[in-house]
Coordinates of C-alpha atoms in Angstrom, one line a residue:
Chain A
M5 CA 47.0 2.5 17.4
F6 CA 46.4 -0.4 19.7
V7 CA 45.0 0.5 23.1
S8 CA 47.0 -1.4 25.6
G9 CA 45.2 -2.5 28.8
G10 CA 41.9 -2.4 27.1
E11 CA 39.4 -5.1 27.4
R12 CA 40.7 -8.4 26.0
V13 CA 39.2 -9.7 22.9
A14 CA 38.3 -13.2 23.9
G15 CA 35.5 -15.4 22.7
A16 CA 35.7 -19.0 21.8
G17 CA 32.4 -20.9 21.5
S18 CA 32.2 -22.0 25.1
M19 CA 30.6 -25.4 24.4
S20 CA 33.5 -26.7 22.5
A21 CA 36.3 -24.4 23.5
A22 CA 38.8 -27.2 23.4
A23 CA 38.2 -28.0 19.8
A24 CA 38.3 -24.5 18.6
P25 CA 41.6 -22.6 18.7
P26 CA 41.2 -19.6 20.9
P27 CA 40.8 -16.3 19.0
A28 CA 43.8 -14.1 19.0
A29 CA 43.6 -11.5 21.7
T30 CA 44.8 -8.1 20.3
G31 CA 44.0 -6.0 23.3
E32 CA 41.7 -3.7 21.4
P33 CA 38.7 -2.0 22.9
V34 CA 35.6 -4.1 22.4
H35 CA 32.6 -2.6 20.6
I36 CA 30.1 -5.4 20.4
T37 CA 29.9 -8.0 23.1
I38 CA 28.0 -11.2 22.4
R39 CA 27.5 -13.7 25.2
G40 CA 25.5 -16.9 25.4
L41 CA 23.8 -16.3 22.0
S42 CA 21.4 -19.1 21.1
K43 CA 19.2 -19.4 18.1
R44 CA 17.4 -22.3 16.5
F45 CA 15.0 -22.5 13.5
G46 CA 12.7 -25.3 14.3
D47 CA 14.9 -28.3 15.2
V48 CA 18.0 -26.8 13.6
V49 CA 20.4 -25.3 16.1
I50 CA 22.3 -22.5 14.5
Y51 CA 23.9 -20.9 17.5
D52 CA 24.3 -22.6 20.9
N53 CA 25.7 -20.5 23.7
F54 CA 27.9 -18.5 21.3
D55 CA 30.4 -15.8 22.6
L56 CA 32.1 -13.2 20.4
D57 CA 33.7 -9.8 20.8
I58 CA 33.9 -7.4 17.9
P59 CA 36.6 -4.7 18.3
R60 CA 35.7 -1.0 17.8
G61 CA 36.5 0.7 14.6
R62 CA 37.6 -2.5 12.9
F63 CA 36.6 -4.2 9.8
I64 CA 35.4 -7.8 10.5
S65 CA 34.8 -10.3 7.7
V66 CA 32.6 -13.3 8.5
F67 CA 33.4 -16.4 6.4
G68 CA 32.3 -20.0 6.7
P69 CA 30.7 -23.1 5.1
N70 CA 27.3 -22.7 3.4
G71 CA 24.4 -22.6 5.8
C72 CA 26.5 -22.2 8.9
G73 CA 24.7 -19.0 9.9
K74 CA 26.9 -16.2 8.6
S75 CA 24.1 -14.0 7.6
T76 CA 22.0 -15.1 10.6
L77 CA 24.8 -13.9 12.9
I78 CA 24.6 -10.3 11.6
N79 CA 20.8 -10.5 11.5
L80 CA 20.7 -11.5 15.1
I81 CA 23.1 -8.7 16.1
A82 CA 21.2 -6.1 14.0
G83 CA 17.9 -7.2 15.4
L84 CA 16.4 -8.4 12.1
T85 CA 16.0 -11.9 13.6
P86 CA 15.0 -12.2 17.2
I87 CA 17.5 -14.1 19.4
D88 CA 16.4 -17.1 21.5
A89 CA 18.8 -16.5 24.4
G90 CA 21.9 -14.5 25.2
S91 CA 22.9 -10.9 25.3
I92 CA 24.3 -8.5 22.7
L93 CA 25.6 -5.2 23.8
F94 CA 27.2 -2.3 21.9
G95 CA 29.7 -0.7 24.2
G96 CA 27.4 -1.5 27.0
K97 CA 24.3 -0.2 25.3
T98 CA 21.4 -2.1 23.9
L99 CA 20.5 -2.2 20.2
K100 CA 17.7 0.3 20.8
Q101 CA 20.2 2.8 22.1
T102 CA 22.6 2.3 19.2
K103 CA 22.5 3.6 15.7
I104 CA 23.3 0.9 13.2
G105 CA 23.3 0.7 9.4
Y106 CA 22.6 -2.4 7.3
V107 CA 23.3 -3.1 3.7
F108 CA 21.4 -5.9 2.1
Q109 CA 22.6 -8.2 -0.7
N110 CA 19.6 -7.6 -2.8
Y111 CA 19.8 -3.8 -3.3
R112 CA 17.0 -3.9 -5.8
E113 CA 14.6 -5.1 -3.2
A114 CA 16.1 -3.1 -0.3
L115 CA 15.8 0.3 -1.9
F116 CA 12.4 2.0 -2.3
P117 CA 11.6 2.3 -6.0
W118 CA 8.9 4.9 -5.5
L119 CA 11.5 7.4 -4.0
R120 CA 14.3 9.1 -5.9
S121 CA 17.8 8.0 -4.9
I122 CA 18.3 11.1 -2.8
E123 CA 15.0 10.5 -1.0
N124 CA 16.0 7.0 -0.3
I125 CA 19.2 8.2 1.3
E126 CA 17.3 10.8 3.3
Y127 CA 14.6 8.4 4.5
P128 CA 16.3 7.4 7.8
L129 CA 16.7 11.1 8.6
K130 CA 13.0 11.6 7.9
L131 CA 12.2 8.8 10.3
M132 CA 14.3 10.8 12.9
K133 CA 12.1 13.9 12.1
M134 CA 15.0 15.9 10.8
P135 CA 13.9 19.1 9.0
K136 CA 14.3 19.1 5.2
G137 CA 17.0 21.7 5.1
E138 CA 19.2 19.8 7.5
R139 CA 18.6 16.5 5.6
D140 CA 19.7 18.1 2.3
A141 CA 22.8 19.5 3.9
K142 CA 23.7 16.2 5.4
V143 CA 23.3 14.3 2.2
E144 CA 25.3 16.9 0.4
R145 CA 28.1 16.5 2.9
L146 CA 28.1 12.8 2.6
V147 CA 28.2 13.0 -1.2
Q148 CA 31.1 15.4 -1.0
H149 CA 32.8 13.3 1.6
L150 CA 32.6 10.1 -0.5
G151 CA 33.1 11.8 -3.8
V152 CA 30.0 10.1 -5.3
K153 CA 29.3 10.9 -8.9
I154 CA 25.8 9.6 -9.3
D155 CA 22.7 11.6 -10.4
L156 CA 20.8 11.2 -7.2
A157 CA 17.6 12.7 -8.7
R158 CA 17.2 9.5 -10.6
Y159 CA 15.0 6.6 -9.4
P160 CA 17.0 3.5 -8.2
Y161 CA 15.7 1.4 -11.1
E162 CA 17.3 3.9 -13.5
L163 CA 20.8 3.2 -12.0
S164 CA 23.3 0.4 -12.6
G165 CA 23.6 -2.4 -10.0
G166 CA 26.8 -0.9 -8.5
Q167 CA 25.3 2.6 -8.3
M168 CA 22.2 1.1 -6.6
Q169 CA 24.3 -0.6 -4.0
L170 CA 26.3 2.6 -3.5
V171 CA 23.0 4.4 -2.8
S172 CA 22.0 1.8 -0.3
I173 CA 25.4 2.0 1.4
M174 CA 24.9 5.8 1.6
R175 CA 21.4 5.3 3.0
A176 CA 23.0 3.2 5.8
L177 CA 25.8 5.7 6.4
I178 CA 23.6 8.9 6.5
V179 CA 22.7 8.4 10.1
E180 CA 26.4 8.1 11.0
P181 CA 26.0 4.6 12.4
E182 CA 28.2 3.1 15.1
V183 CA 28.2 -0.2 13.2
L184 CA 27.7 -1.0 9.6
F185 CA 26.5 -4.5 8.7
L186 CA 26.9 -5.7 5.2
D187 CA 25.3 -9.0 4.0
E188 CA 27.2 -10.1 0.9
P189 CA 26.7 -6.7 -0.5
F190 CA 28.6 -7.3 -3.8
S191 CA 27.6 -10.8 -4.7
A192 CA 25.0 -9.7 -7.2
L193 CA 27.5 -7.5 -9.1
D194 CA 29.8 -8.5 -11.9
Y195 CA 33.5 -8.9 -11.1
E196 CA 34.6 -5.5 -12.5
M197 CA 32.0 -3.7 -10.4
T198 CA 32.8 -5.9 -7.4
L199 CA 36.5 -4.7 -7.5
F200 CA 35.4 -1.1 -7.9
M201 CA 32.9 -1.4 -5.0
R202 CA 35.6 -3.0 -2.7
E203 CA 37.7 0.1 -3.2
Q204 CA 34.8 2.3 -2.5
L205 CA 34.0 0.4 0.7
Q206 CA 37.6 0.5 1.9
R207 CA 37.7 4.2 1.3
I208 CA 34.4 4.7 3.3
F209 CA 35.9 2.6 6.1
L210 CA 39.1 4.5 6.2
E211 CA 37.3 7.9 6.1
T212 CA 34.6 7.1 8.7
G213 CA 36.3 4.6 11.0
T214 CA 32.9 2.9 11.5
T215 CA 33.0 -0.6 12.9
M216 CA 32.0 -2.8 9.9
V217 CA 30.9 -6.4 9.9
L218 CA 30.9 -8.0 6.4
V219 CA 29.4 -11.3 5.5
S220 CA 31.1 -12.7 2.4
H221 CA 31.2 -15.9 0.4
D222 CA 34.3 -14.7 -1.4
L223 CA 37.4 -15.5 0.6
E224 CA 39.6 -13.1 -1.3
E225 CA 37.2 -10.2 -0.7
A226 CA 36.8 -11.2 3.0
V227 CA 40.5 -11.2 3.6
Y228 CA 41.2 -8.1 1.4
L229 CA 38.9 -5.9 3.4
A230 CA 39.3 -7.3 6.9
D231 CA 41.2 -6.3 10.0
R232 CA 40.0 -9.7 11.3
V233 CA 38.5 -12.6 9.6
L234 CA 35.9 -14.5 11.6
L235 CA 35.8 -18.1 10.4
L236 CA 32.8 -20.1 11.5
S237 CA 32.4 -23.8 11.8
R238 CA 29.4 -25.9 10.5
R239 CA 26.3 -25.4 12.6
P240 CA 25.9 -25.1 15.4
A241 CA 28.4 -22.4 14.6
R242 CA 31.5 -22.0 16.7
I243 CA 34.5 -19.8 16.1
A244 CA 36.9 -21.9 14.0
D245 CA 39.4 -19.0 13.9
Y246 CA 39.4 -15.3 14.4
A247 CA 42.5 -14.4 12.4
V248 CA 44.1 -11.0 12.5
A249 CA 44.9 -9.5 9.1
D250 CA 48.0 -7.5 9.7
I251 CA 48.3 -6.0 6.3
A252 CA 48.9 -2.3 5.7
R253 CA 46.1 0.0 4.5
P254 CA 45.1 1.3 2.0
R255 CA 45.1 -2.0 0.3
S256 CA 45.3 -2.2 -3.5
D257 CA 45.9 -4.7 -6.3
A258 CA 49.4 -5.1 -5.0
T259 CA 48.0 -6.4 -1.7
L260 CA 46.7 -9.5 -3.6
S261 CA 50.3 -10.7 -4.1
D262 CA 51.6 -9.4 -0.7
P263 CA 53.0 -12.4 1.2
A264 CA 51.1 -11.6 4.4
F265 CA 47.9 -11.5 2.4
V266 CA 48.7 -14.7 0.5
H267 CA 49.6 -16.5 3.7
L268 CA 46.5 -15.4 5.6
K269 CA 44.2 -16.3 2.7
G270 CA 45.9 -19.7 2.6
H271 CA 45.4 -20.2 6.3
C272 CA 41.8 -19.2 6.2
L273 CA 41.2 -21.6 3.3
E274 CA 42.8 -24.4 5.3
V275 CA 40.6 -23.7 8.3
F276 CA 37.5 -23.4 6.0
Q277 CA 38.2 -26.8 4.3
R278 CA 38.9 -28.5 7.6
E279 CA 35.4 -27.2 8.8
V280 CA 33.7 -28.2 5.6
R281 CA 35.1 -31.8 5.8
R282 CA 34.1 -32.1 9.4
A283 CA 31.0 -34.3 9.4
Chain B
M21 CA 7.5 7.2 -35.4
N22 CA 7.6 3.4 -34.9
R23 CA 7.4 1.6 -38.2
Q24 CA 5.3 -1.1 -36.5
S25 CA 2.7 1.2 -35.1
F26 CA 0.4 0.9 -38.1
L27 CA -0.1 -2.8 -37.4
P28 CA -3.2 -2.5 -35.3
A29 CA -4.8 -0.5 -38.2
V30 CA -4.2 -3.6 -40.4
G31 CA -6.5 -5.7 -38.3
V32 CA -9.2 -3.1 -38.2
G33 CA -8.9 -2.6 -42.0
V34 CA -9.3 -6.4 -42.6
L35 CA -12.3 -6.6 -40.3
V36 CA -14.1 -3.7 -42.0
A37 CA -13.2 -5.2 -45.5
V38 CA -14.6 -8.6 -44.5
W39 CA -17.7 -6.9 -43.1
Y40 CA -18.2 -5.0 -46.4
A41 CA -17.7 -8.2 -48.3
L42 CA -20.3 -10.1 -46.3
V43 CA -22.8 -7.3 -46.8
W44 CA -22.0 -7.1 -50.5
V45 CA -22.5 -10.9 -51.2
K46 CA -25.6 -10.8 -49.0
I47 CA -24.6 -13.9 -47.1
V48 CA -26.3 -12.4 -44.0
D49 CA -29.8 -10.9 -44.1
P50 CA -29.2 -7.1 -44.6
V51 CA -31.7 -6.4 -41.8
L52 CA -29.5 -8.3 -39.4
L53 CA -26.2 -6.9 -40.7
P54 CA -26.2 -3.3 -41.9
S55 CA -23.1 -2.0 -43.8
P56 CA -20.1 -0.6 -41.8
G57 CA -21.0 2.8 -43.3
A58 CA -24.6 2.8 -42.1
T59 CA -23.4 1.6 -38.6
F60 CA -20.7 4.2 -38.4
A61 CA -23.2 6.9 -39.5
A62 CA -25.6 5.8 -36.7
L63 CA -22.7 5.9 -34.2
V64 CA -21.7 9.4 -35.2
K65 CA -25.3 10.7 -35.3
G66 CA -26.1 9.1 -31.9
M67 CA -22.9 10.3 -30.2
A68 CA -23.0 13.8 -31.7
G69 CA -25.7 15.1 -29.2
G70 CA -28.1 12.3 -30.1
P71 CA -29.8 9.8 -27.7
L72 CA -26.8 7.5 -27.7
L73 CA -24.6 10.1 -26.1
K74 CA -27.1 10.4 -23.2
D75 CA -27.1 6.6 -22.8
F76 CA -23.3 6.6 -23.0
L77 CA -23.0 9.2 -20.3
R78 CA -25.5 7.4 -18.0
T79 CA -23.5 4.2 -18.3
V80 CA -20.3 6.1 -17.5
E81 CA -21.9 7.7 -14.5
R82 CA -23.2 4.3 -13.1
T83 CA -19.9 2.5 -13.7
G84 CA -18.0 5.5 -12.2
Y85 CA -20.2 5.3 -9.0
A86 CA -19.8 1.6 -8.9
I87 CA -16.0 1.6 -9.1
A88 CA -15.8 4.6 -6.7
I89 CA -17.9 2.8 -4.0
A90 CA -16.0 -0.4 -4.6
T91 CA -12.7 1.3 -4.2
V92 CA -13.6 3.2 -1.0
I93 CA -14.8 0.0 0.6
A94 CA -12.4 -2.5 -0.8
V95 CA -9.0 -0.7 -0.5
P96 CA -9.1 -0.1 3.3
I97 CA -10.4 -3.6 4.0
G98 CA -7.8 -5.1 1.6
I99 CA -5.1 -3.3 3.5
L100 CA -6.4 -4.4 6.8
L101 CA -6.7 -8.0 5.7
G102 CA -3.4 -8.0 3.9
S103 CA -1.5 -6.7 6.9
H104 CA -3.0 -9.3 9.2
E105 CA -2.4 -12.6 7.4
K106 CA -4.3 -14.7 9.9
L107 CA -7.3 -12.5 9.5
Y108 CA -7.0 -12.8 5.7
R109 CA -6.7 -16.6 5.9
S110 CA -9.9 -16.8 8.0
V111 CA -12.0 -14.9 5.4
E112 CA -10.1 -16.1 2.3
F113 CA -12.6 -18.7 1.5
I114 CA -15.6 -16.3 1.7
V115 CA -13.8 -13.8 -0.5
D116 CA -12.9 -16.4 -3.1
F117 CA -16.3 -17.9 -3.0
F118 CA -18.1 -14.6 -3.7
R119 CA -15.4 -13.6 -6.1
S120 CA -16.2 -16.7 -8.1
T121 CA -20.0 -16.2 -7.9
P122 CA -21.4 -14.5 -11.0
A123 CA -22.6 -11.2 -9.7
S124 CA -25.5 -11.3 -12.1
A125 CA -26.9 -14.1 -9.9
L126 CA -27.3 -11.5 -7.1
F127 CA -29.6 -9.2 -9.1
P128 CA -32.8 -10.6 -7.7
L129 CA -31.5 -10.3 -4.1
F130 CA -30.3 -6.7 -4.7
L131 CA -33.7 -5.9 -6.4
V132 CA -35.6 -7.1 -3.3
I133 CA -33.4 -5.0 -1.0
F134 CA -32.8 -1.9 -3.0
G135 CA -35.7 -1.8 -5.5
V136 CA -35.6 -1.3 -9.2
G137 CA -33.9 2.1 -9.3
D138 CA -30.3 3.1 -10.1
R139 CA -29.1 2.0 -6.7
T140 CA -29.4 -1.6 -7.5
K141 CA -27.5 -1.4 -10.8
V142 CA -24.7 0.6 -9.2
L143 CA -24.5 -1.6 -6.1
V144 CA -24.4 -4.9 -7.9
G145 CA -21.6 -3.5 -10.0
A146 CA -19.8 -2.2 -6.9
F147 CA -20.2 -5.6 -5.2
A148 CA -18.7 -7.4 -8.1
A149 CA -15.8 -5.0 -8.5
A150 CA -15.1 -4.7 -4.8
L151 CA -14.2 -8.4 -4.2
G152 CA -11.7 -8.3 -7.0
I153 CA -10.1 -5.1 -5.8
L154 CA -10.1 -6.3 -2.2
F155 CA -8.4 -9.6 -3.2
N156 CA -5.7 -7.8 -5.2
V157 CA -5.0 -5.2 -2.5
A158 CA -4.7 -7.8 0.2
Y159 CA -2.5 -9.9 -2.0
G160 CA -0.3 -6.9 -2.8
V161 CA 0.1 -5.9 0.8
M162 CA 0.8 -9.5 1.9
H163 CA 3.5 -10.0 -0.8
A164 CA 5.4 -6.8 -0.1
R165 CA 9.1 -7.6 -0.5
K166 CA 10.4 -8.9 2.8
T167 CA 13.7 -7.2 2.3
R168 CA 12.1 -3.9 1.9
L169 CA 10.1 -4.3 5.1
L170 CA 13.3 -5.4 6.9
A171 CA 15.1 -2.4 5.5
A172 CA 12.5 0.0 6.8
R173 CA 12.5 -1.7 10.2
V174 CA 16.3 -1.7 10.6
M175 CA 16.3 2.0 9.8
G176 CA 14.0 2.5 12.8
A177 CA 10.5 2.7 11.2
S178 CA 7.6 1.9 13.5
P179 CA 5.1 -0.7 12.4
M180 CA 2.7 2.1 11.4
R181 CA 5.4 3.7 9.3
V182 CA 6.3 0.4 7.7
L183 CA 2.6 0.1 6.7
T184 CA 2.2 3.6 5.3
D185 CA 5.7 4.1 3.8
V186 CA 6.4 0.6 2.5
M187 CA 3.4 -1.9 2.4
L188 CA 0.9 0.5 0.9
L189 CA 3.3 1.6 -1.9
E190 CA 4.4 -2.0 -2.4
S191 CA 0.8 -3.0 -3.0
L192 CA 0.0 -0.2 -5.5
P193 CA 0.9 -2.1 -8.7
Q194 CA -1.3 -5.0 -7.5
T195 CA -4.0 -2.6 -6.5
F196 CA -4.1 -1.3 -10.0
V197 CA -4.4 -4.8 -11.4
G198 CA -7.5 -5.1 -9.1
L199 CA -8.9 -1.7 -10.2
R200 CA -8.6 -2.5 -13.9
N201 CA -10.3 -5.9 -13.4
G202 CA -12.9 -4.2 -11.2
V203 CA -13.8 -1.5 -13.7
S204 CA -14.3 -4.2 -16.4
I205 CA -16.5 -6.3 -14.2
A206 CA -18.5 -3.2 -13.1
L207 CA -19.1 -2.2 -16.7
V208 CA -20.3 -5.7 -17.6
I209 CA -22.7 -5.7 -14.6
V210 CA -24.0 -2.2 -15.2
V211 CA -24.7 -2.8 -18.9
V212 CA -26.5 -6.1 -18.2
A213 CA -28.5 -4.4 -15.4
E214 CA -29.5 -1.6 -17.8
M215 CA -30.9 -4.2 -20.2
F216 CA -33.3 -5.8 -17.9
I217 CA -34.2 -4.1 -14.7
G218 CA -36.8 -1.5 -15.6
S219 CA -34.3 0.8 -17.3
T220 CA -35.0 3.8 -19.3
D221 CA -31.5 4.8 -20.3
G222 CA -27.9 3.6 -20.5
L223 CA -26.0 1.7 -23.2
G224 CA -27.5 -1.7 -22.1
H225 CA -30.9 -0.2 -22.6
A226 CA -29.9 1.3 -26.0
V227 CA -28.7 -2.0 -27.3
F228 CA -31.8 -3.9 -26.0
E229 CA -34.3 -1.3 -27.2
S230 CA -32.8 -0.9 -30.7
Q231 CA -32.8 -4.7 -31.0
Q232 CA -36.5 -4.8 -30.0
L233 CA -37.3 -2.2 -32.6
F234 CA -35.1 -3.8 -35.3
Q235 CA -33.0 -0.7 -35.6
M236 CA -29.9 -2.7 -36.4
P237 CA -27.4 0.2 -37.2
E238 CA -28.4 1.8 -33.9
M239 CA -27.9 -1.5 -32.1
Y240 CA -24.4 -2.0 -33.5
A241 CA -23.6 1.6 -32.8
A242 CA -24.5 1.1 -29.1
I243 CA -22.4 -2.1 -29.0
F244 CA -19.4 -0.3 -30.4
A245 CA -20.0 2.6 -28.0
A246 CA -20.0 0.1 -25.1
G247 CA -16.8 -1.5 -26.5
A248 CA -15.1 1.9 -26.8
L249 CA -16.1 2.7 -23.2
G250 CA -14.6 -0.5 -21.9
Y251 CA -11.4 0.0 -23.9
G252 CA -11.2 3.6 -22.9
L253 CA -11.7 2.9 -19.1
N254 CA -9.0 0.2 -19.2
L255 CA -6.6 2.6 -21.1
A256 CA -7.3 5.4 -18.7
F257 CA -6.4 3.2 -15.7
L258 CA -3.3 2.0 -17.5
L259 CA -2.2 5.6 -18.1
I260 CA -3.0 6.6 -14.5
E261 CA -0.9 3.6 -13.3
K262 CA 2.0 4.5 -15.5
R263 CA 1.9 8.0 -14.2
F264 CA 1.6 7.3 -10.4
V265 CA 3.1 3.8 -10.2
H266 CA 6.1 4.5 -12.3
W267 CA 8.2 1.7 -10.7
S268 CA 5.7 -1.0 -11.6
G269 CA 7.4 -4.0 -13.2
K270 CA 10.9 -2.5 -12.7

C-alpha cells in the first residue's frame, strides 16, 4: 500500500520550523506540492512562506482555529483566490493542466437553480464540449456507480439539503477530477443528514481513490474521514501537526469508539487548544 | 378550491355597495357620480366594439412599443454596466438622477425634438421605463451570487461563459422587477401624454374628452378600462416571470 522510496512527505512552515513539530513522513507519493506560499488580505498575513505536501489518493482533513485560513488554503490551491507568492504543483503540473473538483459549503448558492439537477451535473462536461449522448452516458455511469437514488429531473430547489449537496458532489466528480476539494460541505445540514453524507463521501472516496482535501470545523468528522489531519496554527498559518490516521477503512459507527480513533482525536484536540491559547 | 379565494370579491362588493348607497342618498351630484350600473353599461358598450375599445387598443399599442423600445435598449446596457462595476459606479449618479426625474417634465423637450405625433408619446414612455429597467438589470447582474460565479469558474467556464451561463440568468428575477415597474411607468406616461399632446385617441384622450363633454359614465368607464389595463399588464408579466424564472425567490 505504501510506496517505499517515493518522495518524502515533508513540509513544516519554514519560517518557524523549530516551533512546529515536523509532519510525519510516511513515504507516500506526493500529489500536491506547495512551496513558499504567501497570501495576505490587506495588512493581515494569512500565509507566509508556507510549505505543504499532499499525498496522492489520500483523504486530508484540514482543521484549525477560527479565521486561521483553512478555507483560504483550499481556495488558493484550487485557484479561487489568487496567490501572492509561491508555487503549487499537481504532480508537477500546473492548476490549468489539472482537473479539479470543488464542493462549496453553500450548496444552495453553488448549484444553478435554472437547470435541472441532471443538467447541473452535466454542466462541466458541457463546458468541455462533450456531445449530449456521451454526457448522458457518463452521468448514468456515475449514478450507477454511487448508487444515488435521487430524481435528477427535479430542480435543485425541489430537493432536500443533503440531496442538493450530493448533486453538487456529483457535479464535481463528473469530470473525474484528480483532486476533490470540499469546503465544510456538511456544515449546513442537520446531524442525521451529516452522518449519512459522511458515509456517502467515504464510499465515494473508497470507490474512486480521488485525492480529497476537506476543510471541516467538526473535529470528529475531520478525523473520521481522514488519512491525515492537517492542523493549522493561528495566522499566519503554520503546520501545527500533520497527524496520520492509521485507522482501518471502511470506518463506521464502531470507529468512533476505536482506541486509535479516540487517541488521535484527543491528540488533535490537544494540539488545537494549544494553538488557540497561543496569543 | 381555496376557501379564502372569495375574499377579494368581498372588497369589490363593499365598494359597489357604498357607491350605490352614495348615489341613492344623493350625497354627490348625480351628474358627477353616475350609478355603478350606468358606468358598467357604458364600459360594456364602449368595449364591445365601441369607441372605447379602439382607444384601449391604441393605448395598449403605445405602451407596448414603449416597453419594447425600453427593453431593447436598457437590458444590454444594464448587462454591460452590471458586469463592469467601475463603469456602473461612474454613471450611477446620472442613472439615479434621471430615474428620479418625473418623466412628464420631459414632455416639452421631447415635443420640440420629435413633434406632436405618436413618436413623442411612445418615446417619453420608453425613456421613463428604460431607466428603471436598466437600473434593475445592472443591479441583478452585479449582485449575482458570488458562490455561483466561483462555482462556474472552478469548473473551467471562461469569463464569457460565466456572463452568459450564470450572470444573465442570475439577473433575470431582478430584470422582471424592472420590467414590471417599467410597464407601470410607461402606461402612466402614455395615458398622460394622450390627454394633452394633440391626441385624437387612446384611453387618456377618452377620459379627457368625456370629462370635457360631461359624459360621466363614459369617463368612469375609460378610467376603469385604464385600471384594468394596468392590472392586466402587471399580471401578464407576473405570469411570464413565473413561467420562465421558475426559481425566483427559491
